[in-house]
Short mmCIF file of C-alpha atoms in Angstrom, two decimals:
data_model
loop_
_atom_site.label_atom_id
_atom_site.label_comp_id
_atom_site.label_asym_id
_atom_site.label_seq_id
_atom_site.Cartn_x
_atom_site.Cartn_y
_atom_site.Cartn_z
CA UNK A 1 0.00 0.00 0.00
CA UNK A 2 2.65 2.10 1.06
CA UNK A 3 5.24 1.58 -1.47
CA UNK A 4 2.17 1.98 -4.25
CA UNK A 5 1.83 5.49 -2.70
CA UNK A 6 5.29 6.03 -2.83
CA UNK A 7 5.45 5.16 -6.68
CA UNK A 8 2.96 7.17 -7.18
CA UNK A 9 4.44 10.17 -5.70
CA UNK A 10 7.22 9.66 -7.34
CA UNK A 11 5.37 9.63 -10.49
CA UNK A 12 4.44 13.38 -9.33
CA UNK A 13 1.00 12.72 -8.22
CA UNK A 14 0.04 15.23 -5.68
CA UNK A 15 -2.95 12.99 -3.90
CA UNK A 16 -0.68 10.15 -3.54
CA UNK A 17 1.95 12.24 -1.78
CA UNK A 18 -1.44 13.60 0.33
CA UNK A 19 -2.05 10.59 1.69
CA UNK A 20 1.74 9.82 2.56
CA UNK A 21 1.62 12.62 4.33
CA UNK A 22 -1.67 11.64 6.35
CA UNK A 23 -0.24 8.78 7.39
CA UNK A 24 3.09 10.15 8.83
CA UNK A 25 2.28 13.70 10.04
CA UNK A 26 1.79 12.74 13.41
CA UNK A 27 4.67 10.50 13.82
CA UNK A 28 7.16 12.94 12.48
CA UNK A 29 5.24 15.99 14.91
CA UNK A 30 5.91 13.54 17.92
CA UNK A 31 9.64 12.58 16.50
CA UNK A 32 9.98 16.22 16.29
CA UNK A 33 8.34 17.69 18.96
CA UNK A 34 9.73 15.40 21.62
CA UNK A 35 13.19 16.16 20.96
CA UNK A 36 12.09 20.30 20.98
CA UNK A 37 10.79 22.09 23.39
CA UNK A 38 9.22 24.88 20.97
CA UNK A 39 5.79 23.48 19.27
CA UNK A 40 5.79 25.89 16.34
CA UNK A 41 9.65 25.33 15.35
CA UNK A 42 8.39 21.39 15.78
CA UNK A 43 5.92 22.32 13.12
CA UNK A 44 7.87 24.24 11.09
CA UNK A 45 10.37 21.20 10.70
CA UNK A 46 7.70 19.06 9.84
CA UNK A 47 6.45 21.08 6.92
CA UNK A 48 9.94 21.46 5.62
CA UNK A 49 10.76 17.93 5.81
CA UNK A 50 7.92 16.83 3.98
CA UNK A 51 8.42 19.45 1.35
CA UNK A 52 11.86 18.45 0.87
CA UNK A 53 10.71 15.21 0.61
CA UNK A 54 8.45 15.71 -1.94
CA UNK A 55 11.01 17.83 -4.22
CA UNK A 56 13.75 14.96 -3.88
CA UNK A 57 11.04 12.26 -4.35
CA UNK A 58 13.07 10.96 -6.89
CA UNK A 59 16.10 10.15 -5.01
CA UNK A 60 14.58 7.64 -2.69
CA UNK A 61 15.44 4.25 -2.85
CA UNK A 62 12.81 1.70 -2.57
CA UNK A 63 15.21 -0.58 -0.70
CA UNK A 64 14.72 1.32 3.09
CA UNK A 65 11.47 2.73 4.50
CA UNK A 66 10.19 6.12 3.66
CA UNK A 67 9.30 6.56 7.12
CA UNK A 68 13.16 6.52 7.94
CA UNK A 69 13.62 8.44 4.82
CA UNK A 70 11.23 10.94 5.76
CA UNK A 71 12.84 11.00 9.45
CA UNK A 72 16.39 11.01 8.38
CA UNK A 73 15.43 14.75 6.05
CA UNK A 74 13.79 15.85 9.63
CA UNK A 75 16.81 15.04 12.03
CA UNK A 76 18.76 16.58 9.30
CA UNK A 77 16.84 19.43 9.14
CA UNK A 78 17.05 19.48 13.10
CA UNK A 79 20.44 19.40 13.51
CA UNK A 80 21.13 22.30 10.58
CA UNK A 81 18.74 24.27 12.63
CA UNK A 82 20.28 23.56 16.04
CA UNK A 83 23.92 24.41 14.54
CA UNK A 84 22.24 27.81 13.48
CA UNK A 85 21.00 28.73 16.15
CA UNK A 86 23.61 27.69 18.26
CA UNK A 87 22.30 27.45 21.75
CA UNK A 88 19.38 29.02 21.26
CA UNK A 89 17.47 26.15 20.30
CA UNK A 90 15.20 24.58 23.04
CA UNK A 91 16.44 20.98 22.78
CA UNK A 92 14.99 18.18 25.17
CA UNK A 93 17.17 15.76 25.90
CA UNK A 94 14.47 13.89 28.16
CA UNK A 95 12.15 11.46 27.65
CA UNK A 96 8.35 10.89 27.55
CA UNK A 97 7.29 8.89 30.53
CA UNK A 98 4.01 7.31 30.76
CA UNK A 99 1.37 7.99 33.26
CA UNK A 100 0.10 5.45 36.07
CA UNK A 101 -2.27 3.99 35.04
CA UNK A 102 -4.24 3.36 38.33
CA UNK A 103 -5.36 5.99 41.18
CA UNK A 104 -3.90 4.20 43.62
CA UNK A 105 -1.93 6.33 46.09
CA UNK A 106 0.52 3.13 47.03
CA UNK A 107 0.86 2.46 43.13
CA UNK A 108 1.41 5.69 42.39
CA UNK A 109 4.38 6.07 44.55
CA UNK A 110 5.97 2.63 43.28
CA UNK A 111 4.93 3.91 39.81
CA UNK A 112 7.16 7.50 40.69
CA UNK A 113 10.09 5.32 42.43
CA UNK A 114 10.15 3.44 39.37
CA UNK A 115 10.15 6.05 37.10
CA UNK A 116 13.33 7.72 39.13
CA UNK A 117 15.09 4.09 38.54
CA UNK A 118 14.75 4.02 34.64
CA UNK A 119 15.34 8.20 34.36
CA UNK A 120 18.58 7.33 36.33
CA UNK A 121 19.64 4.42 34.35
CA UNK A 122 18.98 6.81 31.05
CA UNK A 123 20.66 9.21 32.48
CA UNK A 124 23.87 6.94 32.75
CA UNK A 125 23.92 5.81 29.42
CA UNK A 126 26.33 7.83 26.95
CA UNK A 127 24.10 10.61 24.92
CA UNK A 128 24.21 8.71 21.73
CA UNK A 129 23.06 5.77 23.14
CA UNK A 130 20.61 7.23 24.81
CA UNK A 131 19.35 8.67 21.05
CA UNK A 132 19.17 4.90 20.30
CA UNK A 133 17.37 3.91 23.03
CA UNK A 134 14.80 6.82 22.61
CA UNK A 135 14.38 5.91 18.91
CA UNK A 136 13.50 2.25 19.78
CA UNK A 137 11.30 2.76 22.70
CA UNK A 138 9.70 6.23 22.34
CA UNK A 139 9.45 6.67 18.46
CA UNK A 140 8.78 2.90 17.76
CA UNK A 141 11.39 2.66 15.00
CA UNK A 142 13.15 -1.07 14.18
CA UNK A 143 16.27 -1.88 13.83
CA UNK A 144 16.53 -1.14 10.16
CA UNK A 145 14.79 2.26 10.57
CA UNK A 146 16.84 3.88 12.94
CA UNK A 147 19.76 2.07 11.20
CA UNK A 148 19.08 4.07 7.52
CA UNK A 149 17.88 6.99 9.49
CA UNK A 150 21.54 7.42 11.39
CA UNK A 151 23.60 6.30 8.45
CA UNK A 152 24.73 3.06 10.67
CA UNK A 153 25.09 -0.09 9.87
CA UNK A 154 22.33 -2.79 11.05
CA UNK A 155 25.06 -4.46 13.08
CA UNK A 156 26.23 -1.15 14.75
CA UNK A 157 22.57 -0.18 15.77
CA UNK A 158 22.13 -3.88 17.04
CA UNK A 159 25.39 -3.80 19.35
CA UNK A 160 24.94 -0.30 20.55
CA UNK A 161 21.66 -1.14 21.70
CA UNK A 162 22.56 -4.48 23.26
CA UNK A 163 25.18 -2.48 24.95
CA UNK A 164 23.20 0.30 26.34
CA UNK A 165 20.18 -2.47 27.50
CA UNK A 166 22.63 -4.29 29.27
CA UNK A 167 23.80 -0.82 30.72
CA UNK A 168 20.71 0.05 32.11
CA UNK A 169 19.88 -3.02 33.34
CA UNK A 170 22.58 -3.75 35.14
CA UNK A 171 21.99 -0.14 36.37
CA UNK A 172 18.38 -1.00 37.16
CA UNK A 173 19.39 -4.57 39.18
CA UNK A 174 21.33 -2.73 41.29
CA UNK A 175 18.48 -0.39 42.10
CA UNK A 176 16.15 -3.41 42.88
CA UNK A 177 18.84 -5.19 45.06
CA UNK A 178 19.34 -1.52 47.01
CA UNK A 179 15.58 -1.79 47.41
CA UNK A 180 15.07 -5.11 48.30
CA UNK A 181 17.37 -5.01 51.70
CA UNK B 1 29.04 -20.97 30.83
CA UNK B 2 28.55 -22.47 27.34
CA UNK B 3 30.15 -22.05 24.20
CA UNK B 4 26.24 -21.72 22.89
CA UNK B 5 25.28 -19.67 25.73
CA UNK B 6 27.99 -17.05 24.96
CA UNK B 7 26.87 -17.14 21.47
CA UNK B 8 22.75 -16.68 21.65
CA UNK B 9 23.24 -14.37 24.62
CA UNK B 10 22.95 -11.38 22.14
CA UNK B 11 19.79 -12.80 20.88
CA UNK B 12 17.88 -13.22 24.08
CA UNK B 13 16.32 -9.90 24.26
CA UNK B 14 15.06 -10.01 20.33
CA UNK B 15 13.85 -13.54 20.74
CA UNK B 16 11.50 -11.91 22.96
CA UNK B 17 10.63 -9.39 20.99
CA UNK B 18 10.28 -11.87 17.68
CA UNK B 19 12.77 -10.43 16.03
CA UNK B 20 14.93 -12.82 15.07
CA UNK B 21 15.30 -14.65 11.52
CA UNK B 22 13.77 -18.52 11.52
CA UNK B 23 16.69 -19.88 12.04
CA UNK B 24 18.24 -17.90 14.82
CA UNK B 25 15.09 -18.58 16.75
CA UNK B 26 14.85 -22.21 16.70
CA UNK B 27 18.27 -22.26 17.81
CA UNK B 28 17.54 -19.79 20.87
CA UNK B 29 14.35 -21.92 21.12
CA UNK B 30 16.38 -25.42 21.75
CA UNK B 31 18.57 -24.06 24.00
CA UNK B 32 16.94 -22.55 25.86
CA UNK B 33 14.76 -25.36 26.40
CA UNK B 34 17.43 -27.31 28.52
CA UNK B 35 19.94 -24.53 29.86
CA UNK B 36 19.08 -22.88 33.15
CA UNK B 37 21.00 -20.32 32.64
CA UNK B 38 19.90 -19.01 29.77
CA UNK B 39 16.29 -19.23 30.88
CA UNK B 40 16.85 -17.09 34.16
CA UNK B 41 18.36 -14.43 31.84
CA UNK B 42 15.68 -14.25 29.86
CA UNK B 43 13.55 -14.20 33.05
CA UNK B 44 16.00 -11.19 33.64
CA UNK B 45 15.00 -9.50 30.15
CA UNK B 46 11.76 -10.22 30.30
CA UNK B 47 11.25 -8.12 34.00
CA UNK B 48 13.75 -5.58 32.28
CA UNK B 49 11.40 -4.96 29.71
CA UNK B 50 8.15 -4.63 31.84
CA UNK B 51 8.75 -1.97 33.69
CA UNK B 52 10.62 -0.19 30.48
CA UNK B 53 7.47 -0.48 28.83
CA UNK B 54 5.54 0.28 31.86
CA UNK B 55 7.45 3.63 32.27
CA UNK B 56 8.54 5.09 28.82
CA UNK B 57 5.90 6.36 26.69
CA UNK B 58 5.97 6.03 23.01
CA UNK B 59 5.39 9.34 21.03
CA UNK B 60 1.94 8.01 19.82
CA UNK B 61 0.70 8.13 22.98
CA UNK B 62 2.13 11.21 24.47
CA UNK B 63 0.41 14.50 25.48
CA UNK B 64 2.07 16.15 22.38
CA UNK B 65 -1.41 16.96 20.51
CA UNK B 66 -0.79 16.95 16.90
CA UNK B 67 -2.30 20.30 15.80
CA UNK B 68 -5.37 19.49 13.47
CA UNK B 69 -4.25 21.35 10.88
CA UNK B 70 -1.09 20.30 10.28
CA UNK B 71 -1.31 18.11 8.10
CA UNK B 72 -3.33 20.13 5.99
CA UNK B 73 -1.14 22.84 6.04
CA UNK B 74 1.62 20.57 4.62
CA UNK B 75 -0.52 19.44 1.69
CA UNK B 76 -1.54 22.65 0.63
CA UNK B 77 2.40 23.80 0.74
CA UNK B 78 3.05 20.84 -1.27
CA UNK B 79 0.43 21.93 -3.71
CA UNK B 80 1.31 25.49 -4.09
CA UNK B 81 4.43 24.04 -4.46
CA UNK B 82 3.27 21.84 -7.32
CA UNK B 83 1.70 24.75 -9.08
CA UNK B 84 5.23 26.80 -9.00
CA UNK B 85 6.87 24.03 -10.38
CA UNK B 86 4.64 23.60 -13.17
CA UNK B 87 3.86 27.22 -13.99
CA UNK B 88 7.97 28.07 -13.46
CA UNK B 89 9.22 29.04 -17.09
CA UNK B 90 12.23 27.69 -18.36
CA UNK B 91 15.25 29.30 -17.36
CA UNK B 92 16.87 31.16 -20.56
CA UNK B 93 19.77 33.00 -21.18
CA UNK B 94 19.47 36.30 -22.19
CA UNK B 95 22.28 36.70 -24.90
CA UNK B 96 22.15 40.13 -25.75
CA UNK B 97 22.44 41.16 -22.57
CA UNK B 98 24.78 38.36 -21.09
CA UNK B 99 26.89 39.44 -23.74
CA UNK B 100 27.67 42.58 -22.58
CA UNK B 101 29.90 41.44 -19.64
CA UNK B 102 31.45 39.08 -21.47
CA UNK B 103 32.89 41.74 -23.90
CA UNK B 104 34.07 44.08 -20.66
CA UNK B 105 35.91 41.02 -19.52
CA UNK B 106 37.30 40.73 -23.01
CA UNK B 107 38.31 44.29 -23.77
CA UNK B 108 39.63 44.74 -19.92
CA UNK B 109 41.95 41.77 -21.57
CA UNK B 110 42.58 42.89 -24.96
CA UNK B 111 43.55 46.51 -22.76
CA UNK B 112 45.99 44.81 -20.58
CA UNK B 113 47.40 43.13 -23.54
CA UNK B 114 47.94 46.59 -25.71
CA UNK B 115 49.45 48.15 -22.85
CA UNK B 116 51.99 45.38 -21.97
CA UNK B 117 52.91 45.38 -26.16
CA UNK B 118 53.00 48.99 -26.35
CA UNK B 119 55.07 49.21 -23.23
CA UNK B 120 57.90 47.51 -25.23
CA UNK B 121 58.05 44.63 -23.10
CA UNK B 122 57.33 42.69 -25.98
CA UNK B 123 58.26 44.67 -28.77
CA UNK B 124 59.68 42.25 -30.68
CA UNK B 125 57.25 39.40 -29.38
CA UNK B 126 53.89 40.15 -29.70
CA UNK B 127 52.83 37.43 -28.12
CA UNK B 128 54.43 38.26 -24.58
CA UNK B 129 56.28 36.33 -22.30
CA UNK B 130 54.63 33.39 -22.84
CA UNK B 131 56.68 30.91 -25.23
CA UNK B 132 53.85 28.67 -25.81
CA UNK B 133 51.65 31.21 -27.14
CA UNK B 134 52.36 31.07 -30.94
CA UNK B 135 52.00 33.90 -33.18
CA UNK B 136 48.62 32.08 -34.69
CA UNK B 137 47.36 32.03 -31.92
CA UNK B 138 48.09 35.70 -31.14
CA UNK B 139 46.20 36.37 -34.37
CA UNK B 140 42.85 34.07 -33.09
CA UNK B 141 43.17 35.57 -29.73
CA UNK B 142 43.06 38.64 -31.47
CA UNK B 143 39.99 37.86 -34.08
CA UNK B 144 38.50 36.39 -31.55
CA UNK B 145 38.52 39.74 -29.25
CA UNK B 146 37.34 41.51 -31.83
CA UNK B 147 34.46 39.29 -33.22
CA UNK B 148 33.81 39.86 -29.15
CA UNK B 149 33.50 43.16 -29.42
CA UNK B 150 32.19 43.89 -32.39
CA UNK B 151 29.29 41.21 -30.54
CA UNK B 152 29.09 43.53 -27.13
CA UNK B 153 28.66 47.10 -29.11
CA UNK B 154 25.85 45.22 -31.88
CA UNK B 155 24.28 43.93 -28.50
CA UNK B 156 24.39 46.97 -26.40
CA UNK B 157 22.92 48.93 -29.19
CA UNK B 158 19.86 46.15 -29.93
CA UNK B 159 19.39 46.03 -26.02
CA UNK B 160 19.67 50.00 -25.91
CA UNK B 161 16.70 50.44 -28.84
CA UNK B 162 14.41 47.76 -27.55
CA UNK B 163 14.27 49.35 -23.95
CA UNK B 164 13.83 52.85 -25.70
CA UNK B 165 11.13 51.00 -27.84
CA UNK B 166 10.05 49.36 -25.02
CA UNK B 167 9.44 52.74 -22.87
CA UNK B 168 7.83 54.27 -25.42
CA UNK B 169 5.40 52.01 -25.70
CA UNK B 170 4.97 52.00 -22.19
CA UNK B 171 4.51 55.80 -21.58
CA UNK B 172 1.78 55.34 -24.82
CA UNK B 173 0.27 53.25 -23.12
CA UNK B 174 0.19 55.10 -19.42
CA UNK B 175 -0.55 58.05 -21.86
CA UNK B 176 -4.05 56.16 -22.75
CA UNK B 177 -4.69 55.32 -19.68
CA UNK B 178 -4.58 58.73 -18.10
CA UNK B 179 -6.48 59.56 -21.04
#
């Protein structure tokens, strides 16, 4: 379905490239908007990535995802704006955390203690593993995605993240074991 | 710890997650079936991942309201975008009046080059210091120059009448309209 869409873009049709856009507007907004702390720039990035998207339709290769395609012109477009702007930019380096799901006071506060746990074992973890880790769990991307999206190879993405899971959960055993006594 | 256990380790974590090939799996699958150690650390992974889940939010389900008319937006940029692209004229080269600078750059040369020869530098050699330059090509250099010129002044004078043409016309026409 997708890749029909794609050809079809490619082929210059606008309401192919309207529905592509549909489908990964909110994903990219998210992608964008959770990594800066200023709603409208998040915005603007989106519209430019998918605008530069559509005028180098042509270039993209069938053979990776055009979600990590479209992703890869939006970090790219990030970073060019972060480097111009120097320090200006608003970046957040944290991460989303779910809500508890239940009312309960005593859950809550095991909910909160845990949430301190996994911050701190993120925390720990070197920044660019930490990108990783945020582009697996928070923006849902596999393997391959963030892989084409970073310019890394598969086998790089797969160790790093090995490496930084068994980081943080060595990190987070030691937590429990503190706990536990 | 085994050979095999040192070898699947790695492949624990996306065994859980089914992300292995076929193959990879059945062999995490049959060993773990027997090796103790192997199932506790998946145990391990598993109650690693839980509360991972349990605490990080993904971005679909984040407070982070996409703004409803986003996506719009983009489309119609894409389509005015479209419409510039197709209604964009070709770009063309104006060759009257690109040729213009072309000759300046030419006569600044064919200046430089009268100056050094009259100078006496090169009284005796046209041509200049340069050995390679042969007196032929002294003589296309020279044609060449003035075919240039000749090109610059013919253009300058076509460009010069159709803007007067072109401002008469317009002040006729301004003329009317007050009119």
């Amino acid at each position: 379905m997708e890749a029909e869409l794609v050809e079809r873009a490619r082929q210059r049709e606008v309401e192919a490239f309207a529905l592509l856009v549909q489908i990964h507007t909110p994903g990219l907004y998210h992608f964008l908007r959770s990594r800066l702390q200023n709603p409208q720039l998040a915005e603007d990035l989106t519209q430019e990535a998918f605008l530069r998207a559509w005028q180098a339709i042509d270039a993209f290769r069938s053979s990776c995802s055009f979600r990590s395609w479209l992703y890869r012109i939006a970090w790219n477009l990030m970073l060019t704006e972060a480097g111009r702007r120097k320090r200006e930019i608003p970046w957040d380096d944290g991460f989303l955390f779910a809500d508890p799901a239940s009312g309960n006071p005593t859950e809550r506060l095991e909910h909160e203690a845990e949430r301190r746990e996994v911050q701190s074992a993120l925390t720990a973890l070197a920044p660019e593993d930490r990108e990783l880790v945020r582009m697996l769990y928070q923006d849902e991307l596999s393997y391959a995605e963030i892989s084409e999206l970073l310019g890394l190879p598969l086998g790089t993405v797969k160790t790093r993240l090995h490496r930084a899971r068994g980081r943080m959960r060595a990190h987070l055993e030691s937590q429990w074991e503190v706990a536990a006594k | 710890m085994s050979e095999t256990c040192l070898l699947l380790e790695p492949l624990l974590y996306d065994y859980l997650h089914g992300l292995l090939a076929e193959e990879e799996t059945a062999s995490v699958r049959a060993h773990t079936a027997h090796c103790t150690r192997c199932q506790a650390e998946l145990a391990r992974w598993r109650s690693f991942d839980q509360r991972l889940q349990r605490q990080l939010a993904s971005s679909s389900s984040t407070a982070h309201q996409v703004p409803l008319h986003l996506s719009q937006q983009v489309i119609r940029a894409v389509r005015s975008e479209q419409r510039a692209a197709a209604t964009e004229p070709p770009i063309q080269i104006d060759w009257v009046r690109g040729g213009a600078p072309i000759a300046t750059v030419l006569l600044a040369l064919m200046a430089a080059r009268l100056i050094h020869w009259l100078g006496g530098g090169a009284a005796a050699d046209p041509v200049g210091t340069d050995p390679a330059l042969t007196e032929q090509a002294a003589l296309l250099f020279w044609t060449l120059s003035g075919l240039m010129l000749c090109y610059a002044v013919v253009a300058s004078l076509w460009d010069g009448t159709c803007r007067r043409l072109s401002l008469n016309r317009d002040s006729q026409l301004a003329g009317r309209s007050d009119d």
